[in-house]
Structure formats: structure tokens, C-alpha cells
Amino acid sequence: MKPFSYARANDRADATSQAADDATFIAGGTNLLDLMKLEVMAPDRLVDINRLDLDAISETEDGGLRIGALVSNSDCAAHVRVRQVYPVLSRAILAGASGQLRNKATTGGNLCQRTRCYYFYDTAMPCNKREPGSGCQALQGFNRIHAILGASDACIATYPGDMAVAMTALDVAVEIESAAGEVRLVPVRDFHRLPGDHPEKDNILEAGDLITAVILPPPVKGRQIYRKVRDRASYAFALCSMAAVVEMDGDRIASAALAFGGLAHKPWRDEAVEALLVGEKPNAALFGRAADQLLAEARGYGSNDFKIALTRRVLIAVLTEATQEGAAA
Amino acid sequence: METTELTVNGKRHELEADSRVTLLDALRNHLGLTGTKKGCDHGQCGACTVIVEGRRINSCLTLACMHDGDEITTIEGLGEPGNLSDLQAAFVAHDGFQCGYCTPGQICSATAMIEEAKAGWPSFVSDDLAGPDALSDEEISERMSGNLCRCAAYPNIVNAIRQVAGGKS
């Protein structure tokens, strides 16, 4: 690990002003310290934000939930109201990492976790995300875990997490405080970005920005499902995951919010797919058309070609489960 | 250099160490508590699991200086020869190891995991998010997936944990 200075933030203003001056936040540290040991990341200054007052879960005026940025993944998944009202979020968090890691990992930190692209992790290899302009080895290399949607010639890395996939289906907002003290809300679906020509930027955070909370909307109607497909039964990243919130009106689909993990540089949501489903009676042909729409622009890079067929099957399986007769809300 | 006060197994220590020192290296190299093992050093194997403020964590993925004032329990604090904890005794009775290197992490992890289950926390394999009534073998395996055993003593590890957790196979 490269040497760095360490300071504990006294309050939010102290934290954001230090970050605006080139310091890096550390919260749970489970991803950052892993990357610092490998010297994939080598910050000169760390600001420890763990003692800030951002670890509460509270109800919002409209009946939603405000989850502080320092709430651990374990506490968020186990929170009684999250389990009862937003089960897709509990399920997604529990699908990720291990018990030890979820105890340390935070809500804000999880949103900021970096890709697990092998070439990003290997400092002997070119990687445009780690070293802009150096090239992308994954394009021609082993790319089993890589993107099939929204990638660019500069980067085919995926966003690896589960939590943000469920949050994308739930239309969660990310609360961010800037170094100037301004607070803004960003829909989580706009928080992560596609790689384009700048894969070094994972998300829309600017220097000094501090995630302070995520805001869950009022209770949503419909059945909630999180499905994750991975190379082993537990403690592995998604090859493809899907969060679904599907509401039925009689025998027709009233609304569908669908988000996918493991497919792109961000949790993937396609409104055209959802529009195609709304008002229709669920059946195999409809779900097939939804998969055609979702995967119209999909592209494999060799080792990940299978993800196109896999995603089709996951979509059809989840929609079948979500719309079957007797499906409880 | 950072000055950090740690309470480990009930005993207070004042640590003077570089900011880069992980909690794992502080325990082993600075405090001489070598029961906690370094396996992968990247949070993938669980050999370094300790209990901090009541929660199991990977001590390799956290800096010692982040834990000023924290209470930490390591394998040495759970029991000792002649006075083993229930889980330590169960691992011996069920032969829940071969080489033994992952065992301190397994036991620290299981000790805290049983408390998580008692608090009603669900897991990925729980049918009902209200949490399971008893820890089935499937529940134990899922909740312990952050602890690898290269000797693959998993069946006996599950047997040992089930005995203490009171679950059904």
C-alpha cells in the first residue's frame, strides 16, 4: 500500500471541504482498502467519515424511508420496514458479498463500489478506467463477467453491485451534499454513468460531493422479486441479476419496473421494455418480445456471449413468476 | 504514525502504528495475538474474522486507526484450553477442521452469526424475510459463505455450528 495521511472528519462540512481538496472518503473501506493494497487506487489522503451522524433510518413525510449513507448493508437489509415494504431491496442486499462484508459495507459506499473487471484489478495490464488512455485489455481478453449493454470501445466493465439494482427498480433518490453545502437529489438511475470515452468516471459525483442518504419512495404496489445468477451459490458477483416490481390489475399488467445487474456499467433499466408490458395479459410471447426489446442492442465480446441468452431466460422466468395467478402483492 | 486505543478481549491497548496498518496486522504483529489468521488479505476467505462492537468483520479490510475506542473480540477472547467456548468445544467434538488455519475465523464468524440469527436477521436463502425459526444446514452454509476452508471440512463445520445454534439438519 502507498503511504497516505489519515484524518477523521469532524462534521459534514469538514468532510466535504477536505474532499474538495483532493482527499478520498473512507467509510466501510471494504472495496477501497482492497484496491489500495493492490495499488489500483493510491489516494494521498484519506478522510474517515465513519463518525459522521449519517447512520439512521427514518420515515419520510410521504411514508418512504430515508436511509443514512453510513447505514450498514446488514442493518438496511434487516430493517423491519425495509423487509416488509421493500423486500426486493432486502433480497438484493442479502444476495451480495458475505455476512462479514455486509456488516462493514455502507449504503453510500456500496453505491460507489468499483468494477471487478480483472484488468482493472491487474496493474500490469492496460485499463482505461484505471489509467485513462492506456487501452482496454478486456475487449480482446477474458470477458466472462463483462457488459453486453451500453459498453464502449474504451470500456466493457460492469457495475458489480446488487443493492443499486433493486434501488433502480424502486426509483430511489440519492441525496448528495456538495462542498458548498448544497444538497441535491439525484435519481439512482442517473447516479451511475455509461463508460463512453471516460470510463474512469463511474458516477456523477464531483470533487467534494458526499452521499448523505438514499431516499426510498412511498410504498410501491405490486410483487417484488430479486433474481441473481452467478458462478457459485453464494458470495459471488452477478453474471445477470434482475429486480422487478410488477403490479397486476386483474389479468393484465398494470405497471412494471425492471432493473438488471451484471449487464452494463450501471444498473440497467429500459423504459421501452416496461411500456411494452403495461396493459397486456402476461404470456410467453409477450415476455419474448420484452426480451427482444431489452436485448436489441446487446453485444457479446466472446466469453460473455452467453449472457445474452441468459438474460433472456432470467427476464422470462422473473416475469412469469411475477405475473402468475395468485401472486401475492 | 497514528495513536489508537483498542480494547481487545477486555484489555486496553494503546497502539502507535502507521496509518496503513490493518486491524489484522495490528492484532498479530503489534499486539501479539496470532490466533487471528491472515489468509487472502483481501476479504475473500474469512480467516481474519474478528468481532468488533458485536459484529463480525474481516479484520484485513479495515485500518486499525479507524477503530479508536472500539471493543474487539478475537479467538483468544472466546475461550482458552480448559475453558473452551461452546463453539470451540463443538468444533473439537465434530472434528470441524483438518489443518485448522481457517478455524479461528470460522469460530469468530459463527459466534456472531448465531447472534445475527437470534436477532431475526434473514439470509439470502430464507423463504420468509421475517427470518428463519431455526438454522437449517442451508441457512448455516449461506450465512457462513464468507469463511472458506481449503481442506473442505464444511460438513463437520456445519455439524458443529448446528449443535450450538440448535438447528435441525
Coordinates of C-alpha atoms in Angstrom, one line a residue:
Chain A
M1 CA 0.0 0.0 0.0
K2 CA 1.3 3.5 -0.8
P3 CA 1.6 5.8 2.2
F4 CA -1.3 8.2 2.9
S5 CA -2.3 10.7 5.5
Y6 CA -5.3 9.8 7.7
A7 CA -7.8 12.3 9.2
R8 CA -11.1 11.8 10.8
A9 CA -13.9 14.2 9.7
N10 CA -15.4 16.3 12.4
D11 CA -18.6 17.1 10.6
R12 CA -20.0 17.1 7.0
A13 CA -18.6 20.5 6.1
D14 CA -15.1 19.3 7.3
A15 CA -15.5 16.2 5.2
T16 CA -16.6 17.8 2.0
S17 CA -14.0 20.6 2.2
Q18 CA -11.3 18.0 2.6
A19 CA -12.6 16.0 -0.3
A20 CA -12.8 19.1 -2.5
D21 CA -9.1 19.5 -1.7
D22 CA -8.3 16.1 -3.2
A23 CA -8.9 13.8 -0.2
T24 CA -10.7 10.5 -0.6
F25 CA -13.5 9.4 1.8
I26 CA -13.3 6.1 3.6
A27 CA -16.4 4.6 5.2
G28 CA -16.6 0.8 5.4
G29 CA -13.4 0.6 3.3
T30 CA -14.1 -3.0 2.1
N31 CA -13.6 -2.1 -1.5
L32 CA -11.3 0.9 -1.2
L33 CA -8.7 -0.9 1.0
D34 CA -8.7 -3.9 -1.2
L35 CA -7.9 -1.7 -4.2
M36 CA -5.3 0.3 -2.2
K37 CA -3.5 -2.9 -1.2
L38 CA -3.2 -3.7 -4.9
E39 CA -2.3 -0.1 -5.7
V40 CA -5.1 0.1 -8.2
M41 CA -6.1 3.1 -6.1
A42 CA -3.5 5.2 -4.3
P43 CA -5.0 8.2 -2.5
D44 CA -2.6 10.6 -0.8
R45 CA -5.2 11.5 1.9
L46 CA -8.0 9.6 3.5
V47 CA -10.8 11.2 5.3
D48 CA -12.6 8.8 7.7
I49 CA -16.3 9.7 7.7
N50 CA -17.4 6.9 9.9
R51 CA -18.1 9.1 12.9
L52 CA -20.5 11.4 11.0
D53 CA -24.1 11.4 12.0
L54 CA -25.4 9.6 8.9
D55 CA -26.3 6.1 10.3
A56 CA -30.0 6.5 10.9
I57 CA -33.0 5.0 9.1
S58 CA -36.1 7.2 9.4
E59 CA -39.5 7.6 7.8
T60 CA -40.1 10.4 5.4
E61 CA -43.2 12.6 5.5
D62 CA -44.7 10.8 2.5
G63 CA -44.3 7.4 4.0
G64 CA -41.0 6.5 2.4
L65 CA -37.7 5.8 4.1
R66 CA -34.5 7.8 4.5
I67 CA -31.5 5.6 4.8
G68 CA -28.4 7.3 6.0
A69 CA -25.3 6.9 3.9
L70 CA -23.4 5.2 6.8
V71 CA -26.2 2.6 7.5
S72 CA -24.5 -0.8 7.0
N73 CA -25.8 -3.2 4.4
S74 CA -26.7 -5.6 7.2
D75 CA -28.8 -3.0 9.1
C76 CA -30.5 -1.9 5.9
A77 CA -31.4 -5.5 4.8
A78 CA -32.6 -6.4 8.3
H79 CA -34.6 -3.2 9.0
V80 CA -38.2 -4.3 9.6
R81 CA -39.8 -1.7 7.3
V82 CA -37.4 -2.4 4.5
R83 CA -38.1 -6.2 4.8
Q84 CA -41.9 -5.6 4.9
V85 CA -42.3 -2.8 2.3
Y86 CA -39.2 -3.0 0.1
P87 CA -38.4 -6.8 0.1
V88 CA -36.6 -6.5 -3.2
L89 CA -34.1 -4.3 -1.5
S90 CA -33.5 -6.7 1.4
R91 CA -33.2 -9.6 -1.0
A92 CA -30.8 -7.8 -3.2
I93 CA -28.5 -6.8 -0.3
L94 CA -28.6 -10.3 1.1
A95 CA -27.6 -11.6 -2.3
G96 CA -24.3 -9.7 -2.2
A97 CA -21.0 -10.3 -0.5
S98 CA -20.7 -12.2 2.8
G99 CA -22.0 -11.6 6.3
Q100 CA -18.7 -10.0 7.4
L101 CA -18.6 -7.6 4.4
R102 CA -22.3 -6.6 4.8
N103 CA -21.6 -5.7 8.4
K104 CA -18.9 -3.2 7.3
A105 CA -20.1 -2.0 3.9
T106 CA -22.2 1.1 3.9
T107 CA -25.1 2.3 1.8
G108 CA -23.2 5.2 0.3
G109 CA -20.0 3.2 -0.1
N110 CA -21.9 0.4 -1.9
L111 CA -23.2 2.8 -4.5
C112 CA -19.6 3.8 -5.1
Q113 CA -18.1 0.4 -5.3
R114 CA -15.9 -0.2 -8.4
T115 CA -16.0 -2.8 -11.1
R116 CA -14.5 -6.2 -10.6
C117 CA -13.1 -6.3 -14.2
Y118 CA -9.9 -8.5 -13.9
Y119 CA -7.9 -6.0 -16.0
F120 CA -8.9 -3.0 -13.8
Y121 CA -7.5 -5.0 -10.8
D122 CA -4.3 -6.0 -12.6
T123 CA -1.9 -3.1 -12.7
A124 CA 0.3 -4.9 -15.2
M125 CA -2.5 -4.6 -17.8
P126 CA -3.8 -1.6 -19.7
C127 CA -7.1 -0.3 -18.5
N128 CA -8.9 2.9 -19.5
K129 CA -10.8 3.0 -16.2
R130 CA -7.6 2.8 -14.1
E131 CA -5.2 4.6 -16.4
P132 CA -7.2 6.7 -19.0
G133 CA -5.8 6.3 -22.5
S134 CA -3.9 3.1 -21.8
G135 CA -6.4 0.9 -23.7
C136 CA -8.9 -1.9 -22.8
Q137 CA -7.5 -5.4 -22.4
A138 CA -10.9 -6.9 -21.7
L139 CA -12.2 -6.3 -25.2
Q140 CA -9.9 -9.0 -26.6
G141 CA -9.3 -10.9 -23.4
F142 CA -11.3 -12.9 -20.9
N143 CA -14.6 -11.1 -20.5
R144 CA -17.0 -13.6 -19.0
I145 CA -18.2 -11.0 -16.4
H146 CA -18.3 -8.1 -18.8
A147 CA -21.0 -5.9 -20.3
I148 CA -23.4 -6.7 -23.1
L149 CA -25.3 -3.4 -23.0
G150 CA -24.2 0.2 -23.1
A151 CA -20.5 -0.5 -23.4
S152 CA -18.0 1.5 -25.4
D153 CA -14.7 0.8 -27.3
A154 CA -13.0 2.3 -24.3
C155 CA -14.5 0.0 -21.6
I156 CA -16.8 -3.0 -21.2
A157 CA -16.6 -3.2 -17.4
T158 CA -19.8 -3.8 -15.4
Y159 CA -21.1 -2.2 -12.2
P160 CA -20.9 -5.2 -9.9
G161 CA -23.4 -4.5 -7.1
D162 CA -26.8 -5.8 -6.2
M163 CA -28.2 -3.1 -3.9
A164 CA -28.3 -0.4 -6.5
V165 CA -30.1 -2.7 -8.9
A166 CA -33.0 -3.0 -6.5
M167 CA -32.8 0.7 -5.8
T168 CA -33.1 1.4 -9.5
A169 CA -36.3 -0.6 -9.8
L170 CA -37.6 1.2 -6.7
D171 CA -36.8 4.7 -8.1
V172 CA -34.7 5.6 -5.1
A173 CA -33.1 9.0 -5.0
V174 CA -29.5 9.7 -3.8
E175 CA -29.0 12.7 -1.5
I176 CA -25.7 14.4 -2.1
E177 CA -24.1 17.3 -0.2
S178 CA -21.5 19.4 -2.0
A179 CA -18.5 21.2 -0.6
A180 CA -20.5 24.4 -0.9
G181 CA -23.1 22.9 1.5
E182 CA -25.8 22.5 -1.2
V183 CA -27.9 19.4 -1.0
R184 CA -29.3 17.8 -4.2
L185 CA -31.3 14.7 -5.0
V186 CA -30.3 12.5 -8.0
P187 CA -32.4 9.6 -9.1
V188 CA -30.3 6.5 -8.6
R189 CA -30.8 5.6 -12.3
D190 CA -28.9 8.8 -13.2
F191 CA -26.2 8.3 -10.5
H192 CA -24.0 5.8 -12.3
R193 CA -22.9 6.6 -15.9
L194 CA -22.1 4.7 -19.0
P195 CA -18.4 4.5 -19.9
G196 CA -18.3 6.4 -23.2
D197 CA -14.9 8.0 -23.6
H198 CA -14.5 8.5 -19.9
P199 CA -14.7 5.1 -18.1
E200 CA -12.6 6.5 -15.3
K201 CA -15.7 8.2 -14.0
D202 CA -18.1 5.6 -12.5
N203 CA -20.7 8.0 -11.4
I204 CA -21.8 11.7 -11.4
L205 CA -20.1 12.6 -8.1
E206 CA -17.9 15.7 -8.3
A207 CA -14.9 16.5 -6.1
G208 CA -16.2 17.3 -2.6
D209 CA -19.6 15.6 -3.0
L210 CA -20.7 13.5 -0.1
I211 CA -23.5 11.0 -0.3
T212 CA -25.6 11.7 2.8
A213 CA -28.6 9.3 2.3
V214 CA -30.8 7.5 -0.1
I215 CA -34.5 8.2 -0.1
L216 CA -36.9 5.4 -0.7
P217 CA -40.3 6.4 -2.2
P218 CA -43.6 5.8 -0.5
P219 CA -44.6 2.1 -0.5
V220 CA -44.9 0.7 -4.1
K221 CA -47.6 -1.6 -5.2
G222 CA -47.0 -5.0 -6.8
R223 CA -44.9 -8.0 -6.4
Q224 CA -41.2 -7.6 -5.7
I225 CA -38.6 -10.1 -6.9
Y226 CA -34.8 -10.2 -7.0
R227 CA -33.2 -12.9 -9.0
K228 CA -29.4 -13.4 -9.2
V229 CA -27.5 -15.8 -11.4
R230 CA -23.8 -16.3 -10.5
D231 CA -21.0 -18.9 -10.9
R232 CA -21.4 -20.3 -7.4
A233 CA -24.3 -20.5 -4.9
S234 CA -23.2 -17.7 -2.6
Y235 CA -20.7 -14.9 -2.2
A236 CA -20.1 -14.2 -5.9
F237 CA -20.9 -11.3 -8.2
A238 CA -23.9 -11.5 -10.6
L239 CA -23.5 -12.7 -14.2
C240 CA -27.0 -11.4 -14.5
S241 CA -29.4 -10.1 -11.9
M242 CA -32.9 -8.7 -12.1
A243 CA -35.0 -6.6 -9.7
A244 CA -38.7 -6.5 -10.6
V245 CA -41.6 -4.6 -9.1
V246 CA -44.7 -5.8 -11.1
E247 CA -48.3 -4.8 -10.3
M248 CA -51.3 -6.6 -11.8
D249 CA -54.8 -5.2 -12.5
G250 CA -57.0 -8.3 -12.8
D251 CA -55.4 -10.4 -15.6
R252 CA -53.4 -7.5 -17.0
I253 CA -50.0 -6.0 -16.1
A254 CA -50.7 -2.6 -14.5
S255 CA -47.1 -1.5 -14.1
A256 CA -43.6 -3.0 -14.3
A257 CA -40.3 -1.6 -13.0
L258 CA -37.4 -3.8 -14.1
A259 CA -33.7 -3.3 -13.4
F260 CA -30.8 -5.5 -14.3
G261 CA -27.3 -6.0 -12.8
G262 CA -24.2 -7.6 -14.3
L263 CA -25.0 -6.4 -17.8
A264 CA -23.7 -2.8 -18.0
H265 CA -21.6 -0.1 -16.5
K266 CA -24.6 0.9 -14.5
P267 CA -27.8 -0.8 -13.2
W268 CA -29.8 -1.2 -16.5
R269 CA -33.4 0.0 -16.9
D270 CA -35.2 0.1 -20.2
E271 CA -38.5 2.0 -20.2
A272 CA -39.4 0.7 -23.6
V273 CA -39.5 -2.8 -22.2
E274 CA -41.8 -1.7 -19.4
A275 CA -44.1 0.2 -21.7
L276 CA -44.4 -2.9 -23.9
L277 CA -45.7 -4.9 -20.9
V278 CA -48.1 -2.4 -19.4
G279 CA -51.8 -3.2 -20.2
E280 CA -51.1 -6.6 -21.6
K281 CA -52.1 -10.0 -20.5
P282 CA -49.0 -11.9 -19.4
N283 CA -47.9 -14.8 -21.8
A284 CA -44.8 -16.3 -23.2
A285 CA -45.0 -14.4 -26.5
L286 CA -45.2 -11.1 -24.7
F287 CA -42.3 -11.9 -22.5
G288 CA -40.3 -13.0 -25.6
R289 CA -41.0 -9.6 -27.2
A290 CA -39.9 -7.9 -23.9
A291 CA -36.6 -9.8 -24.1
D292 CA -36.2 -8.9 -27.8
Q293 CA -36.6 -5.2 -26.9
L294 CA -34.2 -5.4 -23.9
L295 CA -31.5 -7.2 -25.9
A296 CA -32.0 -5.4 -29.3
E297 CA -28.7 -3.7 -28.9
A298 CA -26.9 -6.4 -26.9
R299 CA -23.4 -7.3 -27.9
G300 CA -21.2 -10.1 -26.6
Y301 CA -17.4 -9.9 -26.7
G302 CA -16.6 -13.6 -26.8
S303 CA -16.5 -15.1 -23.3
N304 CA -19.7 -13.3 -22.3
D305 CA -21.8 -14.1 -25.4
F306 CA -23.8 -16.5 -23.1
K307 CA -25.1 -13.5 -21.1
I308 CA -27.5 -12.6 -24.0
A309 CA -29.3 -15.9 -23.8
L310 CA -29.0 -16.0 -20.0
T311 CA -30.6 -12.5 -19.6
R312 CA -33.5 -13.5 -21.9
R313 CA -34.2 -16.5 -19.7
V314 CA -33.9 -14.6 -16.5
L315 CA -36.3 -11.9 -17.8
I316 CA -38.9 -14.5 -18.9
A317 CA -38.6 -16.5 -15.6
V318 CA -39.0 -13.4 -13.4
L319 CA -41.9 -12.0 -15.4
T320 CA -43.6 -15.4 -15.3
E321 CA -43.2 -15.6 -11.5
A322 CA -44.3 -12.0 -11.0
T323 CA -47.5 -12.3 -13.0
Q324 CA -48.6 -15.8 -12.2
E325 CA -52.1 -16.2 -10.8
G326 CA -52.3 -15.9 -7.1
A327 CA -49.1 -13.9 -7.0
A328 CA -49.2 -12.1 -3.7
A329 CA -48.6 -8.3 -3.7
Chain B
M1 CA 2.0 7.4 12.8
E2 CA -1.4 7.2 14.4
T3 CA -2.3 6.6 18.0
T4 CA -5.2 4.4 18.5
E5 CA -6.8 3.0 21.6
L6 CA -8.2 -0.5 21.2
T7 CA -9.9 -2.8 23.8
V8 CA -9.1 -6.3 22.8
N9 CA -10.7 -9.2 24.7
G10 CA -11.4 -6.8 27.6
K11 CA -7.8 -5.4 27.8
R12 CA -7.0 -1.8 26.7
H13 CA -4.1 -1.2 24.4
E14 CA -2.6 2.0 23.1
L15 CA -1.3 1.4 19.5
E16 CA 1.3 3.5 17.8
A17 CA 1.3 2.5 14.2
D18 CA 1.5 3.7 10.6
S19 CA -1.9 4.6 9.1
R20 CA -1.6 1.7 6.6
V21 CA -1.6 -1.0 9.4
T22 CA -4.8 -3.0 9.1
L23 CA -6.6 -4.2 12.2
L24 CA -5.4 -7.7 11.3
D25 CA -1.8 -6.7 11.3
A26 CA -2.2 -4.7 14.4
L27 CA -3.6 -7.7 16.3
R28 CA -1.0 -10.1 15.0
N29 CA 2.2 -8.0 14.7
H30 CA 1.7 -5.2 17.3
L31 CA -0.3 -6.9 20.0
G32 CA 1.0 -10.5 19.5
L33 CA -2.5 -12.0 19.2
T34 CA -1.7 -14.5 16.4
G35 CA -4.8 -16.5 16.7
T36 CA -6.4 -14.3 14.1
K37 CA -5.1 -15.6 10.7
K38 CA -4.1 -13.9 7.5
G39 CA -5.4 -15.9 4.6
C40 CA -6.0 -13.9 1.4
D41 CA -5.7 -10.5 3.0
H42 CA -8.5 -9.3 0.6
G43 CA -11.7 -10.1 2.4
Q44 CA -12.4 -13.3 0.3
C45 CA -11.5 -16.1 2.7
G46 CA -12.7 -15.0 6.2
A47 CA -9.7 -16.4 8.1
C48 CA -9.2 -12.9 9.7
T49 CA -12.7 -12.6 11.0
V50 CA -13.0 -10.9 14.4
I51 CA -15.9 -9.4 16.3
V52 CA -15.9 -5.6 16.5
E53 CA -18.5 -3.9 18.6
G54 CA -20.5 -7.1 18.5
R55 CA -20.3 -7.5 14.7
R56 CA -18.2 -10.0 12.7
I57 CA -15.9 -8.3 10.2
N58 CA -12.9 -9.0 8.0
S59 CA -10.0 -7.5 10.0
C60 CA -7.9 -7.4 6.9
L61 CA -10.2 -4.9 5.2
T62 CA -10.2 -2.2 7.9
L63 CA -7.5 0.1 9.2
A64 CA -6.5 -0.1 12.9
C65 CA -6.7 3.7 13.1
M66 CA -10.4 3.6 12.2
H67 CA -11.2 1.7 15.4
D68 CA -10.1 4.1 18.1
G69 CA -12.2 3.3 21.2
D70 CA -13.7 0.1 19.8
E71 CA -14.1 -3.2 21.6
I72 CA -12.7 -6.2 19.7
T73 CA -13.0 -9.9 20.4
T74 CA -10.6 -12.3 18.8
I75 CA -10.5 -16.1 19.1
E76 CA -8.3 -15.7 22.2
G77 CA -11.1 -13.9 23.9
L78 CA -13.8 -16.5 23.2
G79 CA -12.2 -19.3 25.3
E80 CA -8.9 -21.0 26.1
P81 CA -7.7 -24.5 26.8
G82 CA -9.6 -25.9 29.7
N83 CA -12.3 -23.2 29.3
L84 CA -13.5 -23.5 25.7
S85 CA -16.5 -21.7 24.3
D86 CA -19.4 -23.8 23.2
L87 CA -18.4 -23.4 19.6
Q88 CA -14.8 -24.2 20.2
A89 CA -15.8 -27.4 22.0
A90 CA -18.2 -28.3 19.3
F91 CA -15.6 -27.9 16.6
V92 CA -13.3 -30.3 18.5
A93 CA -16.2 -32.8 19.1
H94 CA -17.2 -32.7 15.5
D95 CA -13.7 -32.6 14.0
G96 CA -14.7 -29.3 12.2
F97 CA -11.2 -28.8 10.7
Q98 CA -8.3 -30.5 9.1
C99 CA -5.3 -28.1 9.0
G100 CA -7.0 -25.7 11.4
Y101 CA -5.9 -22.5 9.7
C102 CA -9.4 -21.2 8.9
T103 CA -10.8 -22.3 12.3
P104 CA -10.3 -19.2 14.4
G105 CA -12.1 -17.2 11.6
Q106 CA -14.8 -19.9 11.3
I107 CA -15.5 -19.8 15.1
C108 CA -15.4 -16.0 15.4
S109 CA -17.8 -15.8 12.4
A110 CA -20.1 -18.4 13.7
T111 CA -20.2 -16.9 17.2
A112 CA -21.5 -13.6 15.8
M113 CA -23.6 -15.3 13.1
I114 CA -25.7 -17.2 15.7
E115 CA -26.4 -13.8 17.4
E116 CA -27.5 -12.3 14.0
A117 CA -29.9 -15.2 13.5
K118 CA -31.2 -14.8 17.1
A119 CA -31.9 -11.2 16.3
G120 CA -34.1 -12.4 13.4
W121 CA -31.9 -11.4 10.5
P122 CA -32.9 -13.1 7.3
S123 CA -30.5 -14.5 4.8
F124 CA -30.5 -14.9 1.0
V125 CA -32.0 -18.4 1.4
S126 CA -34.7 -17.5 3.9
D127 CA -38.1 -18.2 2.4
D128 CA -39.6 -15.6 4.7
L129 CA -37.8 -12.3 5.3
A130 CA -39.2 -12.4 8.8
G131 CA -36.3 -14.7 9.4
P132 CA -36.0 -18.4 10.0
D133 CA -37.3 -20.2 13.1
A134 CA -34.2 -22.4 13.3
L135 CA -31.0 -22.6 11.4
S136 CA -31.2 -25.3 8.7
D137 CA -28.0 -26.6 7.2
E138 CA -28.8 -24.5 4.1
E139 CA -29.1 -21.4 6.3
I140 CA -25.8 -22.2 8.1
S141 CA -24.0 -22.7 4.8
E142 CA -25.3 -19.4 3.3
R143 CA -24.6 -17.4 6.4
M144 CA -21.0 -18.8 6.7
S145 CA -20.2 -18.4 3.0
G146 CA -17.7 -15.7 3.8
N147 CA -15.5 -18.3 5.5
L148 CA -13.6 -20.6 3.2
C149 CA -12.0 -23.9 4.2
R150 CA -9.4 -25.2 1.8
C151 CA -9.5 -28.6 3.5
A152 CA -13.2 -28.7 2.8
A153 CA -14.2 -29.6 6.3
Y154 CA -17.5 -28.0 5.6
P155 CA -19.8 -30.9 6.6
N156 CA -18.3 -31.1 10.1
I157 CA -18.2 -27.3 10.4
V158 CA -21.9 -27.2 9.7
N159 CA -22.4 -30.1 12.2
A160 CA -20.5 -28.2 14.9
I161 CA -22.4 -24.9 14.3
R162 CA -25.8 -26.7 14.2
Q163 CA -25.1 -28.3 17.6
V164 CA -24.6 -24.9 19.2
A165 CA -27.2 -23.0 17.2
G166 CA -29.8 -25.7 18.0
G167 CA -30.9 -26.0 14.4
K168 CA -32.1 -29.1 12.5
S169 CA -30.3 -30.9 9.7

